[in-house]
PDB file of C-alpha atoms in Angstrom:
ATOM      1  CA  MET A   1       0.026  -0.003   0.015  1.00  0.00           C
ATOM      2  CA  THR A   2       1.355   3.400  -0.886  1.00  0.00           C
ATOM      3  CA  ASP A   3       1.346   6.360   1.463  1.00  0.00           C
ATOM      4  CA  GLU A   4      -1.351   8.018  -0.655  1.00  0.00           C
ATOM      5  CA  GLN A   5      -3.553   4.890  -0.519  1.00  0.00           C
ATOM      6  CA  ASP A   6      -3.061   4.717   3.241  1.00  0.00           C
ATOM      7  CA  ALA A   7      -3.992   8.308   3.716  1.00  0.00           C
ATOM      8  CA  ARG A   8      -7.115   7.958   1.490  1.00  0.00           C
ATOM      9  CA  ALA A   9      -8.172   4.783   3.301  1.00  0.00           C
ATOM     10  CA  ARG A  10      -7.736   6.384   6.685  1.00  0.00           C
ATOM     11  CA  ALA A  11      -9.816   9.413   5.563  1.00  0.00           C
ATOM     12  CA  LEU A  12     -12.615   7.154   4.391  1.00  0.00           C
ATOM     13  CA  ILE A  13     -12.533   5.171   7.643  1.00  0.00           C
ATOM     14  CA  GLU A  14     -12.699   8.318   9.669  1.00  0.00           C
ATOM     15  CA  ARG A  15     -15.669   9.687   7.705  1.00  0.00           C
ATOM     16  CA  ALA A  16     -17.513   6.392   7.821  1.00  0.00           C
ATOM     17  CA  ALA A  17     -16.863   5.888  11.519  1.00  0.00           C
ATOM     18  CA  ALA A  18     -17.908   9.347  12.579  1.00  0.00           C
ATOM     19  CA  LYS A  19     -21.037   9.712  14.785  1.00  0.00           C
ATOM     20  CA  TRP A  20     -23.797   9.577  12.106  1.00  0.00           C
ATOM     21  CA  PRO A  21     -22.780   7.904   8.829  1.00  0.00           C
ATOM     22  CA  LEU A  22     -23.097   4.278   9.821  1.00  0.00           C
ATOM     23  CA  ARG A  23     -26.419   5.054  11.622  1.00  0.00           C
ATOM     24  CA  ILE A  24     -27.817   6.697   8.469  1.00  0.00           C
ATOM     25  CA  LEU A  25     -26.625   3.740   6.352  1.00  0.00           C
ATOM     26  CA  HIS A  26     -28.218   1.321   8.793  1.00  0.00           C
ATOM     27  CA  VAL A  27     -31.546   3.183   8.713  1.00  0.00           C
ATOM     28  CA  LEU A  28     -31.546   3.171   4.927  1.00  0.00           C
ATOM     29  CA  SER A  29     -30.754  -0.474   4.903  1.00  0.00           C
ATOM     30  CA  ASP A  30     -33.513  -1.325   7.318  1.00  0.00           C
ATOM     31  CA  ALA A  31     -35.987   0.709   5.281  1.00  0.00           C
ATOM     32  CA  GLY A  32     -35.512  -1.587   2.321  1.00  0.00           C
ATOM     33  CA  SER A  33     -36.589   1.212  -0.033  1.00  0.00           C
ATOM     34  CA  PRO A  34     -35.591   4.801  -0.722  1.00  0.00           C
ATOM     35  CA  LEU A  35     -36.404   7.339   2.042  1.00  0.00           C
ATOM     36  CA  ARG A  36     -37.251  10.970   1.895  1.00  0.00           C
ATOM     37  CA  PHE A  37     -35.199  13.439   3.942  1.00  0.00           C
ATOM     38  CA  SER A  38     -37.983  13.938   6.463  1.00  0.00           C
ATOM     39  CA  ARG A  39     -38.323  10.150   7.020  1.00  0.00           C
ATOM     40  CA  LEU A  40     -34.578   9.892   7.608  1.00  0.00           C
ATOM     41  CA  LEU A  41     -34.698  12.798  10.083  1.00  0.00           C
ATOM     42  CA  GLU A  42     -37.463  10.999  12.022  1.00  0.00           C
ATOM     43  CA  ARG A  43     -35.609   7.658  12.127  1.00  0.00           C
ATOM     44  CA  VAL A  44     -32.130   8.897  12.990  1.00  0.00           C
ATOM     45  CA  GLU A  45     -32.777   9.926  16.572  1.00  0.00           C
ATOM     46  CA  GLY A  46     -30.910  12.953  17.842  1.00  0.00           C
ATOM     47  CA  ILE A  47     -29.564  14.261  14.512  1.00  0.00           C
ATOM     48  CA  SER A  48     -30.219  17.834  13.423  1.00  0.00           C
ATOM     49  CA  GLN A  49     -31.369  18.824   9.941  1.00  0.00           C
ATOM     50  CA  LYS A  50     -28.095  20.526   9.310  1.00  0.00           C
ATOM     51  CA  VAL A  51     -25.928  17.525  10.337  1.00  0.00           C
ATOM     52  CA  LEU A  52     -28.139  15.141   8.322  1.00  0.00           C
ATOM     53  CA  THR A  53     -27.763  17.275   5.253  1.00  0.00           C
ATOM     54  CA  GLN A  54     -23.961  17.424   5.623  1.00  0.00           C
ATOM     55  CA  THR A  55     -23.664  13.755   6.251  1.00  0.00           C
ATOM     56  CA  LEU A  56     -25.912  12.798   3.341  1.00  0.00           C
ATOM     57  CA  ARG A  57     -23.777  14.963   1.079  1.00  0.00           C
ATOM     58  CA  THR A  58     -20.614  13.217   2.311  1.00  0.00           C
ATOM     59  CA  LEU A  59     -22.175   9.757   1.918  1.00  0.00           C
ATOM     60  CA  GLU A  60     -23.218  10.688  -1.592  1.00  0.00           C
ATOM     61  CA  SER A  61     -19.842  12.016  -2.612  1.00  0.00           C
ATOM     62  CA  ASP A  62     -18.222   8.785  -1.274  1.00  0.00           C
ATOM     63  CA  GLY A  63     -20.571   6.775  -3.378  1.00  0.00           C
ATOM     64  CA  LEU A  64     -22.384   5.083  -0.516  1.00  0.00           C
ATOM     65  CA  ILE A  65     -25.836   6.507  -1.158  1.00  0.00           C
ATOM     66  CA  ILE A  66     -27.786   7.758  -4.135  1.00  0.00           C
ATOM     67  CA  ARG A  67     -29.768  10.970  -3.998  1.00  0.00           C
ATOM     68  CA  THR A  68     -32.645  11.069  -6.447  1.00  0.00           C
ATOM     69  CA  LEU A  69     -34.408  14.365  -7.204  1.00  0.00           C
ATOM     70  CA  TYR A  70     -37.913  14.107  -8.646  1.00  0.00           C
ATOM     71  CA  PRO A  71     -38.886  17.198 -10.558  1.00  0.00           C
ATOM     72  CA  GLU A  72     -42.278  17.693  -8.890  1.00  0.00           C
ATOM     73  CA  VAL A  73     -43.927  20.657  -7.109  1.00  0.00           C
ATOM     74  CA  PRO A  74     -42.734  20.623  -4.363  1.00  0.00           C
ATOM     75  CA  PRO A  75     -39.573  18.708  -5.364  1.00  0.00           C
ATOM     76  CA  ARG A  76     -39.106  15.277  -3.824  1.00  0.00           C
ATOM     77  CA  VAL A  77     -35.774  13.880  -2.923  1.00  0.00           C
ATOM     78  CA  GLU A  78     -35.133  10.350  -1.900  1.00  0.00           C
ATOM     79  CA  TYR A  79     -32.049   8.566  -0.589  1.00  0.00           C
ATOM     80  CA  GLU A  80     -31.045   4.913  -0.877  1.00  0.00           C
ATOM     81  CA  LEU A  81     -27.897   2.767  -0.506  1.00  0.00           C
ATOM     82  CA  THR A  82     -25.632   1.962  -3.385  1.00  0.00           C
ATOM     83  CA  PRO A  83     -24.137  -1.514  -3.759  1.00  0.00           C
ATOM     84  CA  LEU A  84     -20.899  -0.037  -2.261  1.00  0.00           C
ATOM     85  CA  GLY A  85     -22.904   1.214   0.803  1.00  0.00           C
ATOM     86  CA  ARG A  86     -24.535  -2.216   1.232  1.00  0.00           C
ATOM     87  CA  ASP A  87     -21.101  -3.866   0.968  1.00  0.00           C
ATOM     88  CA  LEU A  88     -19.648  -1.468   3.586  1.00  0.00           C
ATOM     89  CA  LEU A  89     -22.491  -2.279   5.991  1.00  0.00           C
ATOM     90  CA  MET A  90     -21.876  -6.025   5.533  1.00  0.00           C
ATOM     91  CA  GLN A  91     -18.219  -5.557   6.500  1.00  0.00           C
ATOM     92  CA  VAL A  92     -19.109  -3.382   9.529  1.00  0.00           C
ATOM     93  CA  ALA A  93     -21.706  -5.919  10.640  1.00  0.00           C
ATOM     94  CA  THR A  94     -18.895  -8.505  10.840  1.00  0.00           C
ATOM     95  CA  LEU A  95     -16.872  -6.238  13.051  1.00  0.00           C
ATOM     96  CA  TRP A  96     -19.933  -5.335  15.061  1.00  0.00           C
ATOM     97  CA  ARG A  97     -20.718  -8.991  15.738  1.00  0.00           C
ATOM     98  CA  TRP A  98     -17.089  -9.662  16.750  1.00  0.00           C
ATOM     99  CA  ILE A  99     -17.269  -6.807  19.285  1.00  0.00           C
ATOM    100  CA  VAL A 100     -20.583  -7.905  20.687  1.00  0.00           C
ATOM    101  CA  GLU A 101     -19.346 -11.469  21.079  1.00  0.00           C
ATOM    102  CA  ARG A 102     -16.397 -10.227  23.097  1.00  0.00           C
ATOM    103  CA  LEU A 103     -18.110  -7.536  25.240  1.00  0.00           C
ATOM    104  CA  GLY A 104     -17.533  -9.779  28.239  1.00  0.00           C
ATOM    105  CA  ASP A 105     -13.809  -9.835  27.527  1.00  0.00           C
ATOM    106  CA  PHE A 106     -13.713  -6.054  27.226  1.00  0.00           C
ATOM    107  CA  ASP A 107     -15.747  -5.694  30.428  1.00  0.00           C
ATOM    108  CA  ALA A 108     -13.471  -8.086  32.301  1.00  0.00           C
ATOM    109  CA  ARG A 109     -10.397  -6.186  31.173  1.00  0.00           C
ATOM    110  CA  ASN A 110     -11.909  -2.843  32.304  1.00  0.00           C
ATOM    111  CA  ALA A 111     -12.865  -4.358  35.673  1.00  0.00           C
ATOM    112  CA  VAL A 112      -9.300  -5.584  36.180  1.00  0.00           C
ATOM    113  CA  LYS A 113      -8.032  -2.092  35.166  1.00  0.00           C
ATOM    114  CA  LEU A 114     -10.434  -0.373  37.576  1.00  0.00           C
ATOM    115  CA  THR A 115      -9.506  -2.723  40.415  1.00  0.00           C
ATOM    116  CA  ALA A 116      -5.815  -2.033  39.823  1.00  0.00           C
ATOM    117  CA  THR A 117      -6.287   1.705  39.978  1.00  0.00           C
ATOM    118  CA  THR A 118      -8.416   1.705  43.183  1.00  0.00           C
ATOM    119  CA  VAL A 119      -6.018  -0.510  45.127  1.00  0.00           C
TER     120      VAL A 119
END
């Protein structure tokens, strides 16, 4: 891997692992069909309109979602996962399951650490 590839990969990981992108991708995946902005806003608990807009733009520019504008009055915009977005979620799900299966190990390690610092 070149330094440039490493830098690009790290930037993509940082963007995807930020607070909202994976949650938005998960909501789109669960929906099973395209969602309008307002439906996404309702389903992604705690996100503001501004942050949702910014995150959707980033996900679109990274090729993880498709934004479809329907020329109606008023205009309708829908968002859906791309194959690349679905593939990313599959990879993340594997990591997620690995972590969940080992939560006890992480908890045990933290308990040992806490005990060591209080003694």
